[in-house]
Coordinates of C-alpha atoms in Angstrom, one line a residue:
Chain A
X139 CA 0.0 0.0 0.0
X140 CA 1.5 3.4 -0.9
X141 CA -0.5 6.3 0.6
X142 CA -0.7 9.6 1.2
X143 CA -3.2 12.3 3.4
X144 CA -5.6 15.0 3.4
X145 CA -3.8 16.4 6.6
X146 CA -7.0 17.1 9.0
X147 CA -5.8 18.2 12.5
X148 CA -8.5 20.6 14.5
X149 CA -6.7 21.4 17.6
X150 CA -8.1 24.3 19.6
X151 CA -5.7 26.6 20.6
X152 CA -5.3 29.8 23.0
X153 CA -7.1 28.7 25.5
X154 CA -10.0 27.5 23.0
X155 CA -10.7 30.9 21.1
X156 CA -9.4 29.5 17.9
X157 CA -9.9 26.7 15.9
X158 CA -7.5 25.0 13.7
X159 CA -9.0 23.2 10.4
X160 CA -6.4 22.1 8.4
X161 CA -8.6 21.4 5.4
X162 CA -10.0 24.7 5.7
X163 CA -6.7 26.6 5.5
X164 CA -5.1 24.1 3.6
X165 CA -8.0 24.5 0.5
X166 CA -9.2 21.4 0.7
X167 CA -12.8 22.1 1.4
X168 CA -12.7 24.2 -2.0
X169 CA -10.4 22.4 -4.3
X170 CA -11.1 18.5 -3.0
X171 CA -12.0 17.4 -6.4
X172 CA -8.9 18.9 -7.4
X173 CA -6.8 16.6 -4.7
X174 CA -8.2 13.6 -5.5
X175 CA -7.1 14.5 -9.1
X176 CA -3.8 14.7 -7.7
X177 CA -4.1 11.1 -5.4
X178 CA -5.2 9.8 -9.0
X179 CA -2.0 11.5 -10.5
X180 CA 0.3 9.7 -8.3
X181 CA -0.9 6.5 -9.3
X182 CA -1.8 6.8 -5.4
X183 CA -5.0 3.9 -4.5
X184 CA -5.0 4.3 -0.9
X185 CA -5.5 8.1 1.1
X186 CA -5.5 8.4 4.6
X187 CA -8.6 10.8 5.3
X188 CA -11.3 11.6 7.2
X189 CA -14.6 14.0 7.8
X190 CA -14.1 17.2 9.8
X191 CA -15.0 15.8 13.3
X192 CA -16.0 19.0 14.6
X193 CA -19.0 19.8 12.2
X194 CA -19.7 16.7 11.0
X195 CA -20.8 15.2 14.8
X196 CA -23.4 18.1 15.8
X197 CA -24.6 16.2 19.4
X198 CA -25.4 12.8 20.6
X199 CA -27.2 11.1 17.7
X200 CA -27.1 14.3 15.7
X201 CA -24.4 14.6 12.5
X202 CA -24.2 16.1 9.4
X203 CA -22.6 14.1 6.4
X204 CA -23.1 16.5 3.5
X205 CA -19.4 17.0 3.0
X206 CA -18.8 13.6 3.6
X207 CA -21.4 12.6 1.6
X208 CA -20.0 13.9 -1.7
X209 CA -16.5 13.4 -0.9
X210 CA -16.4 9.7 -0.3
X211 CA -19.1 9.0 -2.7
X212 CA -16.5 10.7 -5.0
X213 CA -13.6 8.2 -3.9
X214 CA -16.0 5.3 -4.0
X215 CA -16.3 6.1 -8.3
X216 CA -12.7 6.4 -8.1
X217 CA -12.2 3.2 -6.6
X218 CA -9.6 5.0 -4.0
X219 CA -9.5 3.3 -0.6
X220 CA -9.7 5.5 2.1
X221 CA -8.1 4.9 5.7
X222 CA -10.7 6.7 7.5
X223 CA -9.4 9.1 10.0
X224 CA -12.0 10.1 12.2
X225 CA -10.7 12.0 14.8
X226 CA -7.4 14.1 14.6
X227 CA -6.3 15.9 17.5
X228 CA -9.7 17.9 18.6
X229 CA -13.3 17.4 19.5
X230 CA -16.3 19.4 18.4
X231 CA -17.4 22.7 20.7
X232 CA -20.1 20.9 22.9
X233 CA -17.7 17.7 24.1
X234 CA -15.1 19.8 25.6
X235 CA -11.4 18.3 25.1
X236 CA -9.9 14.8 26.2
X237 CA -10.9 15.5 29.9
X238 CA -14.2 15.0 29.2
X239 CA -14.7 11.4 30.5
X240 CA -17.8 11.0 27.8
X241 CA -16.0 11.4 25.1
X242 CA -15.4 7.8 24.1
X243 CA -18.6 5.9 24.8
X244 CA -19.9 9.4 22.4
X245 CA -17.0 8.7 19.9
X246 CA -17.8 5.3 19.4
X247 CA -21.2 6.3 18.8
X248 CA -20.0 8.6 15.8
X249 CA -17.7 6.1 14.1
X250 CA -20.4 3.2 14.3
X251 CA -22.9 6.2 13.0
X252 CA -20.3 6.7 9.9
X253 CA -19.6 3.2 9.6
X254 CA -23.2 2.4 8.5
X255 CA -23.3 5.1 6.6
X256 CA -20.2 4.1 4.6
X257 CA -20.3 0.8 4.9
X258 CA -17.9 0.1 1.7
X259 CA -15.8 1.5 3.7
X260 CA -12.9 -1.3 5.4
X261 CA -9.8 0.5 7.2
X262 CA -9.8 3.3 9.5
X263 CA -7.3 4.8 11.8
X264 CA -10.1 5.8 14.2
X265 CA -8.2 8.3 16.6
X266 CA -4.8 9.6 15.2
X267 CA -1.7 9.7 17.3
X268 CA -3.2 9.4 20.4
X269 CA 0.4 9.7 22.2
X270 CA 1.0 12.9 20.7
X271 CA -2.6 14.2 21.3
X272 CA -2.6 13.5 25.0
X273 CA 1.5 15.1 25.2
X274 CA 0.7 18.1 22.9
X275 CA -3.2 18.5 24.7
X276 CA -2.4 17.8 28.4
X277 CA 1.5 17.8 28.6
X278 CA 3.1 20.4 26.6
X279 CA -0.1 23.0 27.0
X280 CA -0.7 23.7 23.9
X281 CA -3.5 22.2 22.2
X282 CA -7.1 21.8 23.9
X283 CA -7.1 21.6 27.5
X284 CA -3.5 22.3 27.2
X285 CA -2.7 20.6 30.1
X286 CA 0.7 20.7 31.7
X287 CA 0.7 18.0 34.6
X288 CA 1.0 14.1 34.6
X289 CA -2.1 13.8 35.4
X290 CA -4.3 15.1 32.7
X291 CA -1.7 13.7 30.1
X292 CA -3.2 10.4 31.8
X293 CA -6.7 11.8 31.6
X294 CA -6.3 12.6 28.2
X295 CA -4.2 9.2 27.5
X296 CA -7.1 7.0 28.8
X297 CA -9.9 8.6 27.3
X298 CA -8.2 8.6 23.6
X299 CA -7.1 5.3 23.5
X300 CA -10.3 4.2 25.1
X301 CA -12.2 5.7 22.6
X302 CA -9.9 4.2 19.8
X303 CA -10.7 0.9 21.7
X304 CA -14.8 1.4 21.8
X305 CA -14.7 2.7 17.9
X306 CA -12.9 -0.3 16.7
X307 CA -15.6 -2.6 18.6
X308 CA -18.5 -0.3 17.2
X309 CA -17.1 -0.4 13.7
X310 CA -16.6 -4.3 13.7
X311 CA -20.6 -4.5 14.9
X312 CA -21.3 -3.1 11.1
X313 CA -17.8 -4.0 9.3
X314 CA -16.4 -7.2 10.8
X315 CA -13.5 -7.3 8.4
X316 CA -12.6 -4.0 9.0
X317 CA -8.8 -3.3 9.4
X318 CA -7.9 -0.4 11.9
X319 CA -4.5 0.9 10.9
X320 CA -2.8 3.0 13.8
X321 CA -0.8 5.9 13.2
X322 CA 1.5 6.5 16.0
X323 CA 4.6 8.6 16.3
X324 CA 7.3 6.4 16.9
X325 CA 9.9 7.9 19.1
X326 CA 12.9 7.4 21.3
X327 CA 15.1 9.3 23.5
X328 CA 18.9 9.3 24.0
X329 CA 20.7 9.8 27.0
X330 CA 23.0 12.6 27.1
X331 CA 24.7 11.5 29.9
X332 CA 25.4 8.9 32.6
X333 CA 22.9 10.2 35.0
X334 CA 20.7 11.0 32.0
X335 CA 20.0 7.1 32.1
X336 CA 17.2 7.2 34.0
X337 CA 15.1 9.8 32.9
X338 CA 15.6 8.6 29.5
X339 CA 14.4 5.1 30.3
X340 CA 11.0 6.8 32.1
X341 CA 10.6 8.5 28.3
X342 CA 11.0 5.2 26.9
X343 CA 8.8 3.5 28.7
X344 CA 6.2 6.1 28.6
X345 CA 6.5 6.2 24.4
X346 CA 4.9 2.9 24.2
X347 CA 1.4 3.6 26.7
X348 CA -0.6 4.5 23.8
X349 CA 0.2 1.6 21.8
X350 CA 0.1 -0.8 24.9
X351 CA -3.3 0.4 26.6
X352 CA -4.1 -0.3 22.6
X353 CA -3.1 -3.7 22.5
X354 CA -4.0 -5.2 25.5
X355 CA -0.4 -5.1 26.0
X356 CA 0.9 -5.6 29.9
X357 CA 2.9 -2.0 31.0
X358 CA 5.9 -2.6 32.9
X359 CA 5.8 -2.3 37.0
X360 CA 7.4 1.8 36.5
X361 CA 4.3 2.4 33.9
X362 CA 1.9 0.9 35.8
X363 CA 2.5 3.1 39.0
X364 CA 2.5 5.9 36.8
X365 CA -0.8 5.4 35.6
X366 CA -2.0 4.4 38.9
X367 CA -0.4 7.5 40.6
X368 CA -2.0 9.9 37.8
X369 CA -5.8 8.8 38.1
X370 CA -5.9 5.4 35.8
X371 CA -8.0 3.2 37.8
X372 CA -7.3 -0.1 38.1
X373 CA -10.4 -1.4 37.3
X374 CA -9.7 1.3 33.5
X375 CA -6.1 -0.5 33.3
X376 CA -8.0 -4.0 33.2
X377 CA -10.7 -2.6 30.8
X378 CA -7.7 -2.5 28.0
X379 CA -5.9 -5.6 29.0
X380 CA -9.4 -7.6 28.3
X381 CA -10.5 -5.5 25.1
X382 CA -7.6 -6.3 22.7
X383 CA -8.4 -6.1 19.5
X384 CA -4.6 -6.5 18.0
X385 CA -5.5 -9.1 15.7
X386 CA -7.6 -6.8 13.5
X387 CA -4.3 -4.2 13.7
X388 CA -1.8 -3.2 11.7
X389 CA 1.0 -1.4 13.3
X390 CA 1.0 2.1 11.5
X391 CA 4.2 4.3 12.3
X392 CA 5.0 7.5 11.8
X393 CA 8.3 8.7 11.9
X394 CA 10.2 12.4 11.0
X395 CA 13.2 13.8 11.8
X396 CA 12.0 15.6 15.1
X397 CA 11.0 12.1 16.4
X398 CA 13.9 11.5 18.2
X399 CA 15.4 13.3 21.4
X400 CA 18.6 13.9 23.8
X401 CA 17.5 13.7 27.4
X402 CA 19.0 15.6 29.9
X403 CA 20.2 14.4 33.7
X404 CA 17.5 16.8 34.8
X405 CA 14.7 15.0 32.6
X406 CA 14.8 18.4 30.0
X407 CA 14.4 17.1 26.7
X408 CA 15.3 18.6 23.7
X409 CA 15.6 17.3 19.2
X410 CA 18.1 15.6 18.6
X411 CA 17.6 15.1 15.0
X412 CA 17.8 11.5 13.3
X413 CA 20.4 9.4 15.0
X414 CA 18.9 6.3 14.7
X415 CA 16.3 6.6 11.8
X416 CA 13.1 5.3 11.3
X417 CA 14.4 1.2 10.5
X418 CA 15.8 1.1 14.0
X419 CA 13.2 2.4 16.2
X420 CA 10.1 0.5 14.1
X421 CA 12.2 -3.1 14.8
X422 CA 11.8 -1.8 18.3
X423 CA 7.7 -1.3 18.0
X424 CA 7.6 -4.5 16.0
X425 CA 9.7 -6.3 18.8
X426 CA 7.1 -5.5 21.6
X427 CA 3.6 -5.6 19.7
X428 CA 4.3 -8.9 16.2
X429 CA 2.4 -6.9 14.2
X430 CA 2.3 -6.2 10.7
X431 CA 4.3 -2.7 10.4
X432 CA 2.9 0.6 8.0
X433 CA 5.2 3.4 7.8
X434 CA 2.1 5.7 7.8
X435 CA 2.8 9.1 7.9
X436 CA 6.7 10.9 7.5
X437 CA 7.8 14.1 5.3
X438 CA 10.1 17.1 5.8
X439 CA 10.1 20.4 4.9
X440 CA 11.7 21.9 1.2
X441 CA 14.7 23.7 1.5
X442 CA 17.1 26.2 -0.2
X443 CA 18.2 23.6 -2.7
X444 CA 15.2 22.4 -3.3
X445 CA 15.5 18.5 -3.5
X446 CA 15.6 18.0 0.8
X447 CA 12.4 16.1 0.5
X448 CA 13.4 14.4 -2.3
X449 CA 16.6 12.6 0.0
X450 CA 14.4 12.4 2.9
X451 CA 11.7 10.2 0.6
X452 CA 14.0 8.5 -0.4
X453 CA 16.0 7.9 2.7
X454 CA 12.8 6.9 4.4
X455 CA 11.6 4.0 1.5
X456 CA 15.1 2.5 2.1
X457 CA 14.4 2.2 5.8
X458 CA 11.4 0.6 5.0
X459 CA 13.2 -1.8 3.1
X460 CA 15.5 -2.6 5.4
X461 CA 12.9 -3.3 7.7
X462 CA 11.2 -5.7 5.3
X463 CA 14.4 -7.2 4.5
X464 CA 14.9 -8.2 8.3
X465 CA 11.9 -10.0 8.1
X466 CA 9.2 -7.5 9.7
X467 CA 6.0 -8.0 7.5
X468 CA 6.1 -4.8 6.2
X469 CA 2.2 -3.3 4.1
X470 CA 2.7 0.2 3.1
X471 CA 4.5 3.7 3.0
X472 CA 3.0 7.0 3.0
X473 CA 4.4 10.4 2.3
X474 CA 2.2 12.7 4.2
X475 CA 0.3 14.9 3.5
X476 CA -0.7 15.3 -0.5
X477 CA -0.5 19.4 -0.1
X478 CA 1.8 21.7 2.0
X479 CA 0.3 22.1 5.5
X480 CA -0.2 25.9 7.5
X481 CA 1.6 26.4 10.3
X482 CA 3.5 22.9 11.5
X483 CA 6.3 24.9 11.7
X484 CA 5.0 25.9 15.4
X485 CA 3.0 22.8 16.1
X486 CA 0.2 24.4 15.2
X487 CA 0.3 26.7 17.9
X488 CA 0.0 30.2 16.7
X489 CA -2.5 30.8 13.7
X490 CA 0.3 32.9 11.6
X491 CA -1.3 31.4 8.0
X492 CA 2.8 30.2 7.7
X493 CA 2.7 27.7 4.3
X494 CA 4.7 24.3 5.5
X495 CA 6.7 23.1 2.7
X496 CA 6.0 19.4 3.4
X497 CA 3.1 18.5 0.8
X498 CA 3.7 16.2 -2.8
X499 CA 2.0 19.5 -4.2
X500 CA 2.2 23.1 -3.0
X501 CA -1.2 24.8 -2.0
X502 CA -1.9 26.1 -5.8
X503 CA -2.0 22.2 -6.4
X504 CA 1.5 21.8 -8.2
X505 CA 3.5 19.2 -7.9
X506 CA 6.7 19.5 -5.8
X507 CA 10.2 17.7 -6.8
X508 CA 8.9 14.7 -4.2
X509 CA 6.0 14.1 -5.5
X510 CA 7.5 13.6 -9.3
X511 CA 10.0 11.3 -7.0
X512 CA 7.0 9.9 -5.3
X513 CA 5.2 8.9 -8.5
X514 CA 8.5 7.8 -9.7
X515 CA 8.8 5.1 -6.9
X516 CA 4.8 3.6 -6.4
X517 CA 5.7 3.1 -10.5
X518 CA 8.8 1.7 -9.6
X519 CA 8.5 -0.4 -6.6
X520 CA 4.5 -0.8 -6.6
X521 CA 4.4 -5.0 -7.3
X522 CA 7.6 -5.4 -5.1
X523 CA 5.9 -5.2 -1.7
X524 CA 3.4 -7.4 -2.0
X525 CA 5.8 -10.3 -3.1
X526 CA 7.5 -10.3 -0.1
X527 CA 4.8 -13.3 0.6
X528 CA 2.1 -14.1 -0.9
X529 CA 0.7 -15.5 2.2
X530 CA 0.5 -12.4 4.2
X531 CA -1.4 -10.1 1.9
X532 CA -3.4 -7.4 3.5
X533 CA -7.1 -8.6 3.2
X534 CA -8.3 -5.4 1.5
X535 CA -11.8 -5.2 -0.4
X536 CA -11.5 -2.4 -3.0
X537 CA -14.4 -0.1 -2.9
X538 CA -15.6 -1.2 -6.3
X539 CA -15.5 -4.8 -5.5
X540 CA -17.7 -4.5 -2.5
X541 CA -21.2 -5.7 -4.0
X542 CA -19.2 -8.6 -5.5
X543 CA -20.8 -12.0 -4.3
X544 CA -17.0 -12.9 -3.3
X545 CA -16.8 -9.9 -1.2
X546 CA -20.3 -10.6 0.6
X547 CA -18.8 -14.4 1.0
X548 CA -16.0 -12.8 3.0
X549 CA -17.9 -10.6 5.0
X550 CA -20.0 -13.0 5.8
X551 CA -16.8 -15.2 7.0
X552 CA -15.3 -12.3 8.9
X553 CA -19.1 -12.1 11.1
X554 CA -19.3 -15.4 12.3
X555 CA -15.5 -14.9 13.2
X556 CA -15.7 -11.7 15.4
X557 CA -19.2 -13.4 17.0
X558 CA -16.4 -16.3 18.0
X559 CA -14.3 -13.8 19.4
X560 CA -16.9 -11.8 21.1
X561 CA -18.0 -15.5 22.1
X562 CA -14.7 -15.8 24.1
X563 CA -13.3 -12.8 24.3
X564 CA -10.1 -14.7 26.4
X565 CA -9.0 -16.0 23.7
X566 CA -7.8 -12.6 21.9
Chain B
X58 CA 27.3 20.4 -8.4
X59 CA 25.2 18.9 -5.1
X60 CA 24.4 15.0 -5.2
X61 CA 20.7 14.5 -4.7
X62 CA 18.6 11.8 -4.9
X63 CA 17.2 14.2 -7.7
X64 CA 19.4 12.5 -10.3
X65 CA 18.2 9.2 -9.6
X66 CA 14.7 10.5 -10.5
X67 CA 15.8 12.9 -13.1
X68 CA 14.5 15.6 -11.6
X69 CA 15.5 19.3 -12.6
X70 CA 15.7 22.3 -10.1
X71 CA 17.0 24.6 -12.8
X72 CA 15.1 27.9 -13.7
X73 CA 14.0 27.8 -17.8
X74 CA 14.8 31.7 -18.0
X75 CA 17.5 33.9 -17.2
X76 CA 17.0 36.2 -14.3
X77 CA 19.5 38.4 -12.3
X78 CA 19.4 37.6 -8.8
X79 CA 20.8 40.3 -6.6
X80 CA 20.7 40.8 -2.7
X81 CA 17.6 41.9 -1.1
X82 CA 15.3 40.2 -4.0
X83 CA 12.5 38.0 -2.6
X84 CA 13.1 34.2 -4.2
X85 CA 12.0 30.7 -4.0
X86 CA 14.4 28.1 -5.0
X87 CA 12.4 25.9 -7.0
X88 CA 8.7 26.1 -9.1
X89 CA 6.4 25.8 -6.3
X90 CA 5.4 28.2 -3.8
X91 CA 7.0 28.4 -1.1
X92 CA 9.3 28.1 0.8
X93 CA 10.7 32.1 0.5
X94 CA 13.8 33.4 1.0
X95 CA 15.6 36.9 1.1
X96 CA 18.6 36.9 -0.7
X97 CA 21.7 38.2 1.5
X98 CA 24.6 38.3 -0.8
X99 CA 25.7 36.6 -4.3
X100 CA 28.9 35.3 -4.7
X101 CA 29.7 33.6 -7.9
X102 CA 26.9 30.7 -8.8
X103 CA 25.9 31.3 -4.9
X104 CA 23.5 32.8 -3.0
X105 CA 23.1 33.5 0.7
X106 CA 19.6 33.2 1.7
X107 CA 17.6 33.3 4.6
X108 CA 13.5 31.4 4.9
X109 CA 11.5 34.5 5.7
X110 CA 9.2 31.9 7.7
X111 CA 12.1 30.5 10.0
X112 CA 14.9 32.6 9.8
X113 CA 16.8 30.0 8.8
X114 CA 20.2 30.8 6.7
X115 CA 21.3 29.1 3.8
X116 CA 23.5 28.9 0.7
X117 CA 21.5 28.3 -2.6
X118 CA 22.2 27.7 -6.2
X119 CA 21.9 31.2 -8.5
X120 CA 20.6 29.4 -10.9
X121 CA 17.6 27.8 -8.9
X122 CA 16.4 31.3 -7.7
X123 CA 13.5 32.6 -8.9
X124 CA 12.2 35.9 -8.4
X125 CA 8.8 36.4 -6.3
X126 CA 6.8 39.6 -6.7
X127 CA 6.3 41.1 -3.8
X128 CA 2.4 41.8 -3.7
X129 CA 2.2 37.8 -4.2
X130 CA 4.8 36.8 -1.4
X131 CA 2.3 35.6 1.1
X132 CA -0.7 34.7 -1.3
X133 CA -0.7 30.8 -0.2
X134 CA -3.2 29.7 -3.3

């Protein structure tokens, strides 16, 4: 699968008097037509995108698909597979932010709501980066609640990934073969020093709580406190250890150059640029969670010379390669986003309308150097990654297949296999 | 001459026209918009630019500069 994205963040920022839409600043609301022209262009069958959360889910029960209506009916006739993104980094007006402890019994309501409205529609990423949500939200204090103690980053932690949890069950009571990709920042943090160990270790360990709340996966002993010390009940730690649903997962990654860090003795941390690259630190995910690995979102900014995205693209496919090579099952790559973005060069946290010279095209839709390379490489290297086995081919239903009699057959399959697993929900 | 994966794909960051970049013209270094830069100083088939976004300083190729007008400098479509 080579991809790309409609980037669709809608943090709130300063102290909830502005609202960032990405799609609106970026064009896409006007020119969408025009960008799935592009996706078509690339020779691009897969786009990681997703309705505008924040007027598209008006109250409990209440929504309003018109733009989603015409946009995915649009990607249906063009037989594009979307990896539905429901949720990326904000929450409409009347929920609040990630303190709000309805939030994911009401998101779950909202992506089983789409789901039956779409029902062609088979992978989804149903919250984005939940890590860097709940550090940027309730960490850092910059997005949202902007939160700057331990404990809402757990708040915040707990509620996204439970609502990534709840969506995935409520989408699998209308899709049962539906594949959730994740896309999570993969990270790591370097020691700059002897006593430096230990706080980098912490940051290690705490890098991984997204993913392992996700999975099911046990936390170790420090983790565990952590959570416990910060509000996590132990009675909302069990609820993700016995609501796995790994095995309908595949490991999606995202990985650019600010990813990695130096960690002061006095727990300050600070870029450190790529040391170890994306290869190293995804045989690190893959190590912990055996799942099948996506590189699903990386890019970097044009520069004076003009061809710094085109290395970087490059430099980041032969990681992936390597990474297949070592015998990780490896399903896709995506350059993100399709367009420049507006003002990632702060985060998103100042609304200075600053053009981010990350996209395949600029914002007058014209392609950039990388994504000539781009188009270059899915032409090139398209048929190589799924011969890597034949036996672990991503069970993908194309949107014009889905009537087919074959494709019913398979759904059909796929609910009489999750009503096993909801039969003994140990054995996930 | 700078190696770049840009010659595997045969890409071309060369302007088609002739234009005289001097310092403190507006440029961008490709044919998309953005990134912008302000040109320093030239030397020779270089130019010192800084990103009017980031502040960031640079040396450039001459011969990728292109000349923005200013009125359009911070139209972003």
């Amino acid at each position: 699968m080579f991809a790309t994205g409609i980037e669709n963040s809608i943090p709130k920022i300063r102290g909830g008097a502005i609202r960032v839409d990405q799609m609106d600043s970026c064009g896409h609301y006007r020119q969408w037509r025009k960008d799935f022209d592009c996706v078509e262009e690339l020779g691009l069958k897969f786009l990681r995108y997703g309705p505008p959360l924040h007027t598209s889910f008006l109250g409990p029960d209440r929504y309003d698909w018109e733009f989603a209506d015409v946009t995915f009916a649009e990607l249906r006739r063009r037989n594009i597979n979307p990896i539905v993104d429901l949720c990326h980094f904000g929450v409409p007006d009347w929920v609040g932010d990630f303190q709000n402890p309805d939030f994911p019994e009401l998101f779950a309501g909202y992506a089983k709501a789409f789901a039956k409205r779409f029902p062609w529609v088979q992978l989804y990423t149903p919250v984005n980066e939940m890590f860097i949500c709940a550090q940027f939200s309730a960490m850092y204090g910059w997005w949202n609640e902007e939160g700057t103690t331990d404990r809402t980053f757990v708040t915040a932690l707990k509620h996204l990934v439970k609502a990534n949890v709840l969506a995935m069950q409520a989408i699998l009571e209308v899709r049962a073969d539906a594949i959730f990709i994740q896309s999570e920042s993969s990270e790591y943090f370097h020691a700059e020093n002897p006593k430096a160990i230990k706080p980098a270790e912490v940051e290690n360990s705490k890098r991984f709580l997204s993913l392992d709340l996700n999975y099911g996966h046990r936390v170790d002993s420090e983790m565990y406190e952590y959570l416990l010390d910060n509000g996590m009940t132990r009675e909302e730690y069990h609820f993700f250890l016995g609501n796995s649903l790994r095995h309908h997962c595949i490991l999606g990654n995202d990985y650019y150059w600010t990813n990695e860090h130096r960690v002061a003795a006095n727990g300050l941390t600070r870029a450190s640029g790529e040391i170890f690259g994306y290869s190293e630190i995804t045989r690190q995910y893959y190590n912990r969670y055996r799942l099948p690995v996506m590189h699903t979102e990386t890019n970097i900014a044009e520069g004076p010379n003009g061809d710094e995205a085109v290395n970087w693209l490059w430099k980041e496919w032969a990681n992936v390669l390597r990474v297949r090579n070592d015998g990780v099952p490896t399903v896709g790559f995506t350059w993100y986003s399709l367009t420049d973005q507006m003002d990632w060069d702060t985060a998103l946290r100042e609304p200075n309308m600053r053009v981010h010279p990350v996209g395949l095209y600029d914002l007058n839709r014209e392609i950039r150097p990388v994504g000539i390379c781009y188009r270059s490489l899915i032409a090139d290297w398209g048929e190589v990654l799924p011969t890597q086995s034949v036996c672990l081919v991503v069970p993908i239903v194309p949107p014009a297949e889905h009537d087919d009699p074959a494709s019913h057959r398979k759904r059909s399959e796929a609910r009489q296999l999750r009503e096993a697993e909801l039969a003994a929900p140990e054995a996930g | 001459m700078l190696s770049s994966y840009s010659d595997v794909f045969g890409i071309s960051h060369e302007r088609d026209a002739h234009e005289e970049i001097q310092a403190g013209d507006l440029v961008r270094t490709g044919p998309n918009q953005f990134p912008h830069f302000s040109v320093i100083a030239v030397s020779g088939d270089k130019a010192w630019v800084r990103n009017v976004s980031t502040g960031a300083d640079a040396l450039a190729l001459v011969s990728r500069c292109r000349k923005i007008e200013p009125a359009l400098a911070f139209a972003a479509e």
